[in-house]
PDB file of C-alpha atoms and ligand atoms in Angstrom:
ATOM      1  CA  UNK R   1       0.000   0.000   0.000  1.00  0.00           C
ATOM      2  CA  UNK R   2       0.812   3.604  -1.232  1.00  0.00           C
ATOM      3  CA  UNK R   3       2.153   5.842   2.069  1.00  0.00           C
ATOM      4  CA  UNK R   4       0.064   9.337   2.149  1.00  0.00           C
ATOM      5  CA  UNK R   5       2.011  12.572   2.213  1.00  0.00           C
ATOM      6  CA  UNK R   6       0.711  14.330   5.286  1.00  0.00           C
ATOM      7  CA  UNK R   7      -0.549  17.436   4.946  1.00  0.00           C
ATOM      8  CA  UNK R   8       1.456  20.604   6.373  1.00  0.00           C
ATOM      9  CA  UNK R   9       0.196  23.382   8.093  1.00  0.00           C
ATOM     10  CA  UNK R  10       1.645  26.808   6.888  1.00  0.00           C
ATOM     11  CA  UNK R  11       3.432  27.118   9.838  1.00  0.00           C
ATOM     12  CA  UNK R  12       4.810  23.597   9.866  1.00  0.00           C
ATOM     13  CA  UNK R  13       5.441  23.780   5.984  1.00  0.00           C
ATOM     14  CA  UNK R  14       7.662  26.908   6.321  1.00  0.00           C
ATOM     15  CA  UNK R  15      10.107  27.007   8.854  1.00  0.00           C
ATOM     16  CA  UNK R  16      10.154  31.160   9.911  1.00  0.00           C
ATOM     17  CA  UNK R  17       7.508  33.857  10.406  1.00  0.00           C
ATOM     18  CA  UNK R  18       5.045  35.780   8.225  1.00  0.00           C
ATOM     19  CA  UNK R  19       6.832  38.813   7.578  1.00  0.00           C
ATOM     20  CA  UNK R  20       4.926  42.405   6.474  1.00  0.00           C
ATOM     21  CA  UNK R  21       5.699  42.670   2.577  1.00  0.00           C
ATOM     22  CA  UNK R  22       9.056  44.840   1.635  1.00  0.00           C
ATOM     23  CA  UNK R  23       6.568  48.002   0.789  1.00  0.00           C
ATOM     24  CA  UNK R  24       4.745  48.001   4.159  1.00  0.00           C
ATOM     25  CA  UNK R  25       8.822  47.593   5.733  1.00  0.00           C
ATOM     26  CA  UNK R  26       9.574  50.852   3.643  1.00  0.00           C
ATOM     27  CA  UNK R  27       6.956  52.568   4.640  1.00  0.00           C
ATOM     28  CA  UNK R  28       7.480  52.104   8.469  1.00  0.00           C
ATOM     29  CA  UNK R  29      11.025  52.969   8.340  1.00  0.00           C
ATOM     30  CA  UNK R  30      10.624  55.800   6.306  1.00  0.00           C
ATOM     31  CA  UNK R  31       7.984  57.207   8.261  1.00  0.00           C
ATOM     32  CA  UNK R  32       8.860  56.206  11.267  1.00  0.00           C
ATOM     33  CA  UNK R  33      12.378  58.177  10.584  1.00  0.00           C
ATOM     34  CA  UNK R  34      10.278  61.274   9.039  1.00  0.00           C
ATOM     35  CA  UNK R  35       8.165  60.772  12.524  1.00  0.00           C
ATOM     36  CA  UNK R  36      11.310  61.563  14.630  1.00  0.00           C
ATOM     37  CA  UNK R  37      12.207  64.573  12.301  1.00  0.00           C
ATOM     38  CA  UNK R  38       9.097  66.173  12.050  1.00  0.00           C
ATOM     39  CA  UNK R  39       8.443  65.481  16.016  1.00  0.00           C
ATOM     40  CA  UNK R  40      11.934  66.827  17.321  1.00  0.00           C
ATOM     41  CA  UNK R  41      11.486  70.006  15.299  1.00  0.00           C
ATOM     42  CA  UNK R  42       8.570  70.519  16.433  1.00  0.00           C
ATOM     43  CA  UNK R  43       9.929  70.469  20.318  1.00  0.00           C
ATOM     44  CA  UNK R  44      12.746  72.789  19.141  1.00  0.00           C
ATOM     45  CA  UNK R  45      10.688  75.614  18.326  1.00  0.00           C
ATOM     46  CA  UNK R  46      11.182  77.456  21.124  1.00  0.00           C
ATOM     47  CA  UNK R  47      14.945  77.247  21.058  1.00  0.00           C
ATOM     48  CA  UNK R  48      15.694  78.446  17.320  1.00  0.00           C
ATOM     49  CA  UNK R  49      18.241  81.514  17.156  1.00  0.00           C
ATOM     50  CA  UNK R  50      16.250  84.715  17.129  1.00  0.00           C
ATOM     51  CA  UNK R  51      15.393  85.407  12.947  1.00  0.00           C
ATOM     52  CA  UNK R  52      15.779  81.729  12.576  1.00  0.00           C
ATOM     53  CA  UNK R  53      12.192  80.476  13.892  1.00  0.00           C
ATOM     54  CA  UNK R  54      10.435  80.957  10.597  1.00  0.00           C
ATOM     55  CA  UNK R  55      12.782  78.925   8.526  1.00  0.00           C
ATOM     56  CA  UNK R  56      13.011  75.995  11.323  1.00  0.00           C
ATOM     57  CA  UNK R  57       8.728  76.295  11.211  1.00  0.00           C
ATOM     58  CA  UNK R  58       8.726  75.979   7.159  1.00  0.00           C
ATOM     59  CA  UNK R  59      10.996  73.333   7.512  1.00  0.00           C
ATOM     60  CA  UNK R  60       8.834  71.389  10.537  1.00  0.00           C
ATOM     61  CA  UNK R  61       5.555  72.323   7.853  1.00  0.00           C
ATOM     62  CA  UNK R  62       7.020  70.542   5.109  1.00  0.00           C
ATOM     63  CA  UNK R  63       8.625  67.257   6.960  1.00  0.00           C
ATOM     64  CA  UNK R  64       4.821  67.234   8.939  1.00  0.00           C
ATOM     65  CA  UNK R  65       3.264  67.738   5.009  1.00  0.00           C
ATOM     66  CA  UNK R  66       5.691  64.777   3.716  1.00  0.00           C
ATOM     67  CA  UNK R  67       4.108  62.525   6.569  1.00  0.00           C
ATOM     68  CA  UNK R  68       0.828  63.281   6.058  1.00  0.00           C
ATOM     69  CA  UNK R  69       1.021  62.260   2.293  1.00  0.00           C
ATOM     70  CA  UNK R  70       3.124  59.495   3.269  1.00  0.00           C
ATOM     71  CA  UNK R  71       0.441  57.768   6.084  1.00  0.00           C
ATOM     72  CA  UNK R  72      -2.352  58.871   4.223  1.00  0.00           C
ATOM     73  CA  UNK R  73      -0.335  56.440   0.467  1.00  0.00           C
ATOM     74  CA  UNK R  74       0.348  53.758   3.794  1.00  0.00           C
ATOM     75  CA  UNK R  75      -2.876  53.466   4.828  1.00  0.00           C
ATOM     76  CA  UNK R  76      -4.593  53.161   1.387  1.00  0.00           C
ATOM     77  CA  UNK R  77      -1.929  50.420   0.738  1.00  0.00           C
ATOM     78  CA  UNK R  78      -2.943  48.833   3.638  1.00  0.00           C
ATOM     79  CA  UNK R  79      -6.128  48.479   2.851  1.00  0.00           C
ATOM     80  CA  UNK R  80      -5.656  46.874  -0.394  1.00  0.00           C
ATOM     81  CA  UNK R  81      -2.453  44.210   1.399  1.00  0.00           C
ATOM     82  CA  UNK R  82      -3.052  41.547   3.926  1.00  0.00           C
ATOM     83  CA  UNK R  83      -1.276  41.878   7.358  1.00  0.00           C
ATOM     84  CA  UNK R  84       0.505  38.857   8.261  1.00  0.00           C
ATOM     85  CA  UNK R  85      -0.891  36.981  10.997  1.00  0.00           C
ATOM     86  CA  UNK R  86       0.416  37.152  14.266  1.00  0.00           C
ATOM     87  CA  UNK R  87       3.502  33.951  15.002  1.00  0.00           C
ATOM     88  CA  UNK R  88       1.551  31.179  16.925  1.00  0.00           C
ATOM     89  CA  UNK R  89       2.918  31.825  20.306  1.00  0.00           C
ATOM     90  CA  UNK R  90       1.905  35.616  20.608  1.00  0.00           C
ATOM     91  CA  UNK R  91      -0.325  36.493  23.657  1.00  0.00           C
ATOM     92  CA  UNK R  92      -3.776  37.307  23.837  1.00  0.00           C
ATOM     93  CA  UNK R  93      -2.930  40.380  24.676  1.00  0.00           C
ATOM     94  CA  UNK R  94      -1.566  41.151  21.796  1.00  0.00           C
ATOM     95  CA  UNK R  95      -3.743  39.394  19.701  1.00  0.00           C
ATOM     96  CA  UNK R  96      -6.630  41.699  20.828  1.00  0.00           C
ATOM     97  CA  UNK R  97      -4.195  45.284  21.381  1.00  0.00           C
ATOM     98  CA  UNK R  98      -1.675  45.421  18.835  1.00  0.00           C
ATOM     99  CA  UNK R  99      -4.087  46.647  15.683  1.00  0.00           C
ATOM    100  CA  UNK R 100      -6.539  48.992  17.773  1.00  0.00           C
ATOM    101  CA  UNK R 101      -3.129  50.638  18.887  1.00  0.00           C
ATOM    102  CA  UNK R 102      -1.202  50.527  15.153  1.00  0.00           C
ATOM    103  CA  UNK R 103      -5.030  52.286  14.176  1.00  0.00           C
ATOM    104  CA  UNK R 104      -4.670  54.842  16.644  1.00  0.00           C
ATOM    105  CA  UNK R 105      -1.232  55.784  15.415  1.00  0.00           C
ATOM    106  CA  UNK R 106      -2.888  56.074  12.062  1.00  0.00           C
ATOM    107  CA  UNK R 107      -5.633  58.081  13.253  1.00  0.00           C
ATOM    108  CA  UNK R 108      -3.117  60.419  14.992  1.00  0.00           C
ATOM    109  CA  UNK R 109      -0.311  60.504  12.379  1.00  0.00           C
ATOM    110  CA  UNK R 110      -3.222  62.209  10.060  1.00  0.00           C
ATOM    111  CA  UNK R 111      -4.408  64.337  12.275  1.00  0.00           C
ATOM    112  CA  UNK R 112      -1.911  66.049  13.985  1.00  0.00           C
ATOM    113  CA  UNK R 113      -0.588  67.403  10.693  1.00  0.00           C
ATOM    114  CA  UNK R 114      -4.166  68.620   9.833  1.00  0.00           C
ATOM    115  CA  UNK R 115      -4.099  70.615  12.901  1.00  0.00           C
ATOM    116  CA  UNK R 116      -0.825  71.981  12.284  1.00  0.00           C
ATOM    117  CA  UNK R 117      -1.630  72.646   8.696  1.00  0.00           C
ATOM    118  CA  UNK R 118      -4.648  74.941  10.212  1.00  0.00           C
ATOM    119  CA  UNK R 119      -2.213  76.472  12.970  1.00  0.00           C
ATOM    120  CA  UNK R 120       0.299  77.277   9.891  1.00  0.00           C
ATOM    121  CA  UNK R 121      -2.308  79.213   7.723  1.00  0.00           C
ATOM    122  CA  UNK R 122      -4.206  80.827  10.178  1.00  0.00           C
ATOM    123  CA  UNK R 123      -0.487  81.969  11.656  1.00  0.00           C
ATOM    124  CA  UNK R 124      -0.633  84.055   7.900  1.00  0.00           C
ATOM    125  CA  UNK R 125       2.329  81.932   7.433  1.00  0.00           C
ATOM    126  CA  UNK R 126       3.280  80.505   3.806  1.00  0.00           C
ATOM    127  CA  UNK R 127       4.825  77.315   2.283  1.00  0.00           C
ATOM    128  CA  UNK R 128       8.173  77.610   0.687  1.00  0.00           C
ATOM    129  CA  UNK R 129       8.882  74.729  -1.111  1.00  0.00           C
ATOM    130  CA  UNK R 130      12.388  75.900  -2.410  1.00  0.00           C
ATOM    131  CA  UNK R 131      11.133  75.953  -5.852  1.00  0.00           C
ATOM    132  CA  UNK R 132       7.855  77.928  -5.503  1.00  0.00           C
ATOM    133  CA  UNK R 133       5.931  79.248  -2.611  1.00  0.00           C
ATOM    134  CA  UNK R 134       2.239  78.459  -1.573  1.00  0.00           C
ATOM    135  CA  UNK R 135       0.378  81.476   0.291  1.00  0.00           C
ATOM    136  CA  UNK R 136      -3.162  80.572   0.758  1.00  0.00           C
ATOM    137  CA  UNK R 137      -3.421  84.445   1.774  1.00  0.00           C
ATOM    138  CA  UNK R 138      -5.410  84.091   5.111  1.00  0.00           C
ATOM    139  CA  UNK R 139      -5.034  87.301   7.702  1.00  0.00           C
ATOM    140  CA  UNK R 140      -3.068  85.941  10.917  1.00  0.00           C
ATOM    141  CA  UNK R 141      -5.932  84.517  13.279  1.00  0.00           C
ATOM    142  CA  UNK R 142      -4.808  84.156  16.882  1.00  0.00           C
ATOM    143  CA  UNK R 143      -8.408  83.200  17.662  1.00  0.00           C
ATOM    144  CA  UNK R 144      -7.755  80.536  15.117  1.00  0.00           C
ATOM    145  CA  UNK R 145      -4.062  80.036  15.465  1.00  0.00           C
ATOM    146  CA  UNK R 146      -3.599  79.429  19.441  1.00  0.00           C
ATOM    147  CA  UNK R 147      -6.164  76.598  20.416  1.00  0.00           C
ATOM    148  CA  UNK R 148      -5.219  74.594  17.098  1.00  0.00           C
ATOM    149  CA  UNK R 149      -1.683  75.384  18.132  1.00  0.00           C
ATOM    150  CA  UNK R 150      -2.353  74.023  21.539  1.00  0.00           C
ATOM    151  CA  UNK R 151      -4.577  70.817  20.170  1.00  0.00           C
ATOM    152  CA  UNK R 152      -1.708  70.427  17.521  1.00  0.00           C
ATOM    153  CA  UNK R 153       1.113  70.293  20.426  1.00  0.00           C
ATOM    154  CA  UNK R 154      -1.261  67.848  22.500  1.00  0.00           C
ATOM    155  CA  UNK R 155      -1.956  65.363  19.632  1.00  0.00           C
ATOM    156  CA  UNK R 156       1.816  65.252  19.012  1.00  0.00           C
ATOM    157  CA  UNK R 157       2.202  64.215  22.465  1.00  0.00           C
ATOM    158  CA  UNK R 158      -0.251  61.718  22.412  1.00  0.00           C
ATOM    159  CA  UNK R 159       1.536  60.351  19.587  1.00  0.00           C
ATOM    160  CA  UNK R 160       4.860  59.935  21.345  1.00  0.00           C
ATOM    161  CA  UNK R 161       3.527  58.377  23.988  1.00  0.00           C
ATOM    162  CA  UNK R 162       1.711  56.105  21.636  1.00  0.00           C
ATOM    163  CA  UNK R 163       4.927  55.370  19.774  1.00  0.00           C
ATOM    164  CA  UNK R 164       7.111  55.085  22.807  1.00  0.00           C
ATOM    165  CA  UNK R 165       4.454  52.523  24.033  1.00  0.00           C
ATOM    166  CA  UNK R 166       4.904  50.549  20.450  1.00  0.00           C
ATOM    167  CA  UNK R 167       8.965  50.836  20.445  1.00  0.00           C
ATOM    168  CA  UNK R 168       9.093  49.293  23.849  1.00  0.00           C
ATOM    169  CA  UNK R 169       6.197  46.382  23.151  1.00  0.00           C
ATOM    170  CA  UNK R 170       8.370  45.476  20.063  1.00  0.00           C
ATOM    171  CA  UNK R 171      11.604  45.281  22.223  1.00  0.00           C
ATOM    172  CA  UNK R 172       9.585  43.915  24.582  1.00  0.00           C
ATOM    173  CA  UNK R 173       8.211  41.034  21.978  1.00  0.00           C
ATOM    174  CA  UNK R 174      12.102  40.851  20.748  1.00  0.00           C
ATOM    175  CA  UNK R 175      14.058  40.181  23.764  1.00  0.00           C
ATOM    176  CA  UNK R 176      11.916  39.210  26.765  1.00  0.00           C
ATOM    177  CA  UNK R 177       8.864  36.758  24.810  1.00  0.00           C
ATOM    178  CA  UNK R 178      11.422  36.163  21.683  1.00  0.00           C
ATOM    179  CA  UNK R 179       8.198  35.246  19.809  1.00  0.00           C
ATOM    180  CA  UNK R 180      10.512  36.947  16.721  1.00  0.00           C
ATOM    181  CA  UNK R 181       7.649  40.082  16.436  1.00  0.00           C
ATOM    182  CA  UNK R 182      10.239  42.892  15.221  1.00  0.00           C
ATOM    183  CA  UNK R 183      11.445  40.470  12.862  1.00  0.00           C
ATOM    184  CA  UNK R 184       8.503  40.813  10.519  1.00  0.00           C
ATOM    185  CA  UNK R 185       9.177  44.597  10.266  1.00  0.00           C
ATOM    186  CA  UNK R 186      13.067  44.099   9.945  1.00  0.00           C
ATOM    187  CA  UNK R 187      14.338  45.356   6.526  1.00  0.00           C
ATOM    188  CA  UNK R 188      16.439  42.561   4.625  1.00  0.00           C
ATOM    189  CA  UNK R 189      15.491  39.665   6.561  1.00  0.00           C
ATOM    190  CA  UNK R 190      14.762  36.222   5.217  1.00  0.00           C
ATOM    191  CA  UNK R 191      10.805  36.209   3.512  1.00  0.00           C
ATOM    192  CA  UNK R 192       9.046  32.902   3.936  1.00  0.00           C
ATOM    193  CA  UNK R 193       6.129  32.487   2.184  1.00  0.00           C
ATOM    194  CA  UNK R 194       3.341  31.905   4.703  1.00  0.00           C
ATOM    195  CA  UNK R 195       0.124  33.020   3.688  1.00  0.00           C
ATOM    196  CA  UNK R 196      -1.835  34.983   6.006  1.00  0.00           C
ATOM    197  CA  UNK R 197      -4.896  33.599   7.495  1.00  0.00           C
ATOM    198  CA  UNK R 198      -7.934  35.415   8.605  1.00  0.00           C
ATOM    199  CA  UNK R 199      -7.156  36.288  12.008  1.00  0.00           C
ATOM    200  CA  UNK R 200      -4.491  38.971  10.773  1.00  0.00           C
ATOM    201  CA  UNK R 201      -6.189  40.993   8.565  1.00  0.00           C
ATOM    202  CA  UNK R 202      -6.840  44.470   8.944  1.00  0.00           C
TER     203      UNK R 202
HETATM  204  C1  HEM H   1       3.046  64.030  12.472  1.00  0.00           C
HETATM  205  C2  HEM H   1       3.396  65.261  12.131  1.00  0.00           C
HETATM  206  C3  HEM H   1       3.718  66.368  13.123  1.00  0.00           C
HETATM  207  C4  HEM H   1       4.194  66.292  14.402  1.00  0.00           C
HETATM  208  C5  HEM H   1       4.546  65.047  15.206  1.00  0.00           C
HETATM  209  C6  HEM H   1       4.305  67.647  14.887  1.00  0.00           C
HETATM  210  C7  HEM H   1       4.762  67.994  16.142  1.00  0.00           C
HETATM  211  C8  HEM H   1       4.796  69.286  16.652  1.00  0.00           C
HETATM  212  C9  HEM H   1       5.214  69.653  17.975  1.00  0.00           C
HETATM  213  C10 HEM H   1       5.697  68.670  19.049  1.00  0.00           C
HETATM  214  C11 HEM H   1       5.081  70.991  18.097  1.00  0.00           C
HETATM  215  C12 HEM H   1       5.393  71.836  19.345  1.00  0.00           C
HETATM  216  C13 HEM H   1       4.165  71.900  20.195  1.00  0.00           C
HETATM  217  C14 HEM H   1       4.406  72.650  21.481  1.00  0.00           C
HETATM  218  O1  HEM H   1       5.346  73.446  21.552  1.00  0.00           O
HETATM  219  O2  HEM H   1       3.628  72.429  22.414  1.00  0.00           O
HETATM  220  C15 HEM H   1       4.578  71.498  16.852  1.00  0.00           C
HETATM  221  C16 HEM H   1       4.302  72.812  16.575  1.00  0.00           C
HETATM  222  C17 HEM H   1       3.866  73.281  15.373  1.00  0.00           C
HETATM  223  N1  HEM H   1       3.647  72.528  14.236  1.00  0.00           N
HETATM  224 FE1  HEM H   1       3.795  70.535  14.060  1.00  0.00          FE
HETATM  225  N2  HEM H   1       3.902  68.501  13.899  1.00  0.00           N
HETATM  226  C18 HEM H   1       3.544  67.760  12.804  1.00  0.00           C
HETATM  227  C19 HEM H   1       3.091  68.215  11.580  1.00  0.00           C
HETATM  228  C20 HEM H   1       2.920  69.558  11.272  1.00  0.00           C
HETATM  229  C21 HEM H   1       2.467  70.076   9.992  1.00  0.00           C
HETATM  230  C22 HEM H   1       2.101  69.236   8.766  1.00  0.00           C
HETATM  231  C23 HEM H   1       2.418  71.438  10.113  1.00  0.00           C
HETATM  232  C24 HEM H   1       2.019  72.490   9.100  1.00  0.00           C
HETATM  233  C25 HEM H   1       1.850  72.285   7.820  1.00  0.00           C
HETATM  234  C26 HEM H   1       2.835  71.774  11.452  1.00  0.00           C
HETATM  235  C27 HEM H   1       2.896  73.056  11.951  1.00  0.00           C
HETATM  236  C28 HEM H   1       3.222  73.390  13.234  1.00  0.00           C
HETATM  237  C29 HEM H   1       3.174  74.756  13.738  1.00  0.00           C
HETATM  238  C30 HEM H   1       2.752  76.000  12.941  1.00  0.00           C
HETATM  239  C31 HEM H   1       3.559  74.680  15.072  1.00  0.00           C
HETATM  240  C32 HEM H   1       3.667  75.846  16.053  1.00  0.00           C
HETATM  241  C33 HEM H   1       4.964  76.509  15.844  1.00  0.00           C
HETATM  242  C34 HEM H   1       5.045  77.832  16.571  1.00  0.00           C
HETATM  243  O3  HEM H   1       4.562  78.813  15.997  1.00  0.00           O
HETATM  244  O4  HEM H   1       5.576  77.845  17.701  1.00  0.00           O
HETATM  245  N3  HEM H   1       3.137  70.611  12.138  1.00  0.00           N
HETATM  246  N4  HEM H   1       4.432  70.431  15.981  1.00  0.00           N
HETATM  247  C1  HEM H   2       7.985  56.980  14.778  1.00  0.00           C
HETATM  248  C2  HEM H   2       8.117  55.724  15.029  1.00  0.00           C
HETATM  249  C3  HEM H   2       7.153  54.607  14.659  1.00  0.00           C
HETATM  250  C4  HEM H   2       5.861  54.617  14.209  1.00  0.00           C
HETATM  251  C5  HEM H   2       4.987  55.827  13.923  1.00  0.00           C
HETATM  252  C6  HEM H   2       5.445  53.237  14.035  1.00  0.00           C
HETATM  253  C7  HEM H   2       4.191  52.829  13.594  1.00  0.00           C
HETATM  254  C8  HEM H   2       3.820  51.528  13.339  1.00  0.00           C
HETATM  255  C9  HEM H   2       2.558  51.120  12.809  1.00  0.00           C
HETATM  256  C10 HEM H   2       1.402  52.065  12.473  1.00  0.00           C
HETATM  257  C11 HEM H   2       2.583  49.776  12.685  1.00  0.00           C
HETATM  258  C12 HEM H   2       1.463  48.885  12.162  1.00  0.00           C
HETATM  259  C13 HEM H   2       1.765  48.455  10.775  1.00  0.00           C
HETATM  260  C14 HEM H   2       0.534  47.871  10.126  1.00  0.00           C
HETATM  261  O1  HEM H   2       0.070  46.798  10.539  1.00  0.00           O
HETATM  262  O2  HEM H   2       0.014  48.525   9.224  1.00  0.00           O
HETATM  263  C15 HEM H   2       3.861  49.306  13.136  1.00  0.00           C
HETATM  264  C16 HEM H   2       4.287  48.009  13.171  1.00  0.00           C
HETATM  265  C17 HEM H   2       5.448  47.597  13.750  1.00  0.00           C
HETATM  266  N1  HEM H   2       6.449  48.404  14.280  1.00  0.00           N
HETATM  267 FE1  HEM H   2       6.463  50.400  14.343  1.00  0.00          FE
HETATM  268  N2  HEM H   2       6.477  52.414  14.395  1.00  0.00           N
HETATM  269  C18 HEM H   2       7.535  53.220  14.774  1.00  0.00           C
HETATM  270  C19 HEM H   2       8.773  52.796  15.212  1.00  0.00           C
HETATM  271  C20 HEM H   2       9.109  51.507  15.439  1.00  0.00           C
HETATM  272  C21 HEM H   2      10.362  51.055  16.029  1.00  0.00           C
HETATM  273  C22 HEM H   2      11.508  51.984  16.467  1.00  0.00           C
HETATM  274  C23 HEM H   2      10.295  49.704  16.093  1.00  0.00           C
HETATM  275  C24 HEM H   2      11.315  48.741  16.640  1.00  0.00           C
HETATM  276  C25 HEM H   2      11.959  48.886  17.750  1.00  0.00           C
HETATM  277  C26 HEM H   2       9.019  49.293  15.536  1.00  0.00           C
HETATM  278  C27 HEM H   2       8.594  48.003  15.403  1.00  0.00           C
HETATM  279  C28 HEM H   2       7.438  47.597  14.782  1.00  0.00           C
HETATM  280  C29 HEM H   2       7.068  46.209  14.570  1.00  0.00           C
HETATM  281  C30 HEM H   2       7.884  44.991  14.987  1.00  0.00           C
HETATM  282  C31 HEM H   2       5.831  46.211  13.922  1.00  0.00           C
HETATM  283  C32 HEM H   2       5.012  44.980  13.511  1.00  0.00           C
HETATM  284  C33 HEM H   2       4.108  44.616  14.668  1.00  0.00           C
HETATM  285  C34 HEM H   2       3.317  43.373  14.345  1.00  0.00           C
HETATM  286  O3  HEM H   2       3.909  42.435  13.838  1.00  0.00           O
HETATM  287  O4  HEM H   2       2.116  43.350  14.608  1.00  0.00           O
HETATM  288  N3  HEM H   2       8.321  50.409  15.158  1.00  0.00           N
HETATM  289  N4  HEM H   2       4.604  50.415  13.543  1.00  0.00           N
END
């Protein structure tokens, strides 16, 4: 009699993890990086040299802009790609936490900027892209200007917190569990091909 070939699992067939795709890994790092930028520029705006202050802002305004594009390109993709599921041994807590909290950084990374953009026009400032300038021609608000500036500074915080949060759960995950989480985010690691089940979508 004829021996039958087992069937694998995915998990069993593939020895490894389900890693996100290389776009989603460009995206992170890039915007993570942009993230830092944009955030520590922001925090420095007290401190420019006197006559500096509305280059440093123009320069915070564009980096914030470049995010805001950037999240808004990430999430669509998102949409439209599979996350991979979680590895096997991952906690429950995790298994229920880690999207509403990516979400949230979504939700926040889009609308911080869109306060700042309001804070920046209503300021009478304008965009200079290098090349060309954008003046939307709005009168300098403070009843505009100050409580989006405050919400603006506020949301930004929440975000940190948020990502500090995320940095440390991923180190966390890394080190301590070693359930091999930041691995599926690493750049230039190995890719097994393990297709995501249902349980890891968005
Ligand atoms: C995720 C993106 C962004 C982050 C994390 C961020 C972060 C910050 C932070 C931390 C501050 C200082 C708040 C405080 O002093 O309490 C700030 C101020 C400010 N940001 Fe942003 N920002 C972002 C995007 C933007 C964008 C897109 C614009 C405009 C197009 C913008 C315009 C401003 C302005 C006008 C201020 C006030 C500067 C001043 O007049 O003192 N920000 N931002
Ligand atoms: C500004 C900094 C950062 C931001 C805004 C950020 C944001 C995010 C978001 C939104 C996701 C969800 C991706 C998705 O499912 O669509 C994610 C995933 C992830 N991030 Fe970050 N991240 C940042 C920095 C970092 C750093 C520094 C690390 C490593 C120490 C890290 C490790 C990871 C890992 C491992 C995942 C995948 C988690 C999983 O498998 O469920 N991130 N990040």
């Amino acid at each position: 009699m004829r021996e039958r070939t087992p069937t694998l699992t995915a998990s069993e067939a593939v020895p490894g993890i389900a890693r996100y795709d290389n776009g989603a890994i460009v995206f992170h790092w890039t915007m993570a990086v942009l993230i830092v930028a944009v955030g520590v520029l922001g925090l420095l705006h007290d401190s420019w040299p006197k006559g500096t202050s509305a280059f440093w802002i123009n320069i915070h305004a564009l980096v914030g802009l470049t995010v805001w594009v950037l999240v808004i390109a990430r999430f669509s993709w998102r949409l439209s790609h599979q996350v991979p599921a979680l590895p096997p041994g991952s906690g429950e807590f995790s298994r229920r936490f880690s999207r509403p909290v990516h979400l949230l950084m979504y939700l926040l990374i889009f609308i911080t900027p869109v306060l700042g953009i309001i804070t920046f026009i209503w300021h009478g400032r304008v965009f200079d892209f290098g090349l060309f300038r954008v003046d939307f021609g709005v009168p300098r608000n403070r009843a505009v200007f100050h409580p989006t500036e405050d919400i603006h500074g506020y949301l930004a915080y929440a975000l940190f917190t948020l990502i500090g949060i995320h940095v440390l759960a991923a180190l966390w995950h890394q080190f301590y569990r070693r359930d091999r989480i930041l691995e599926r985010m690493w750049p230039g690691g190995r890719r097994p091909r393990v297709t995501p089940n249902k349980a890891g979508q968005a």
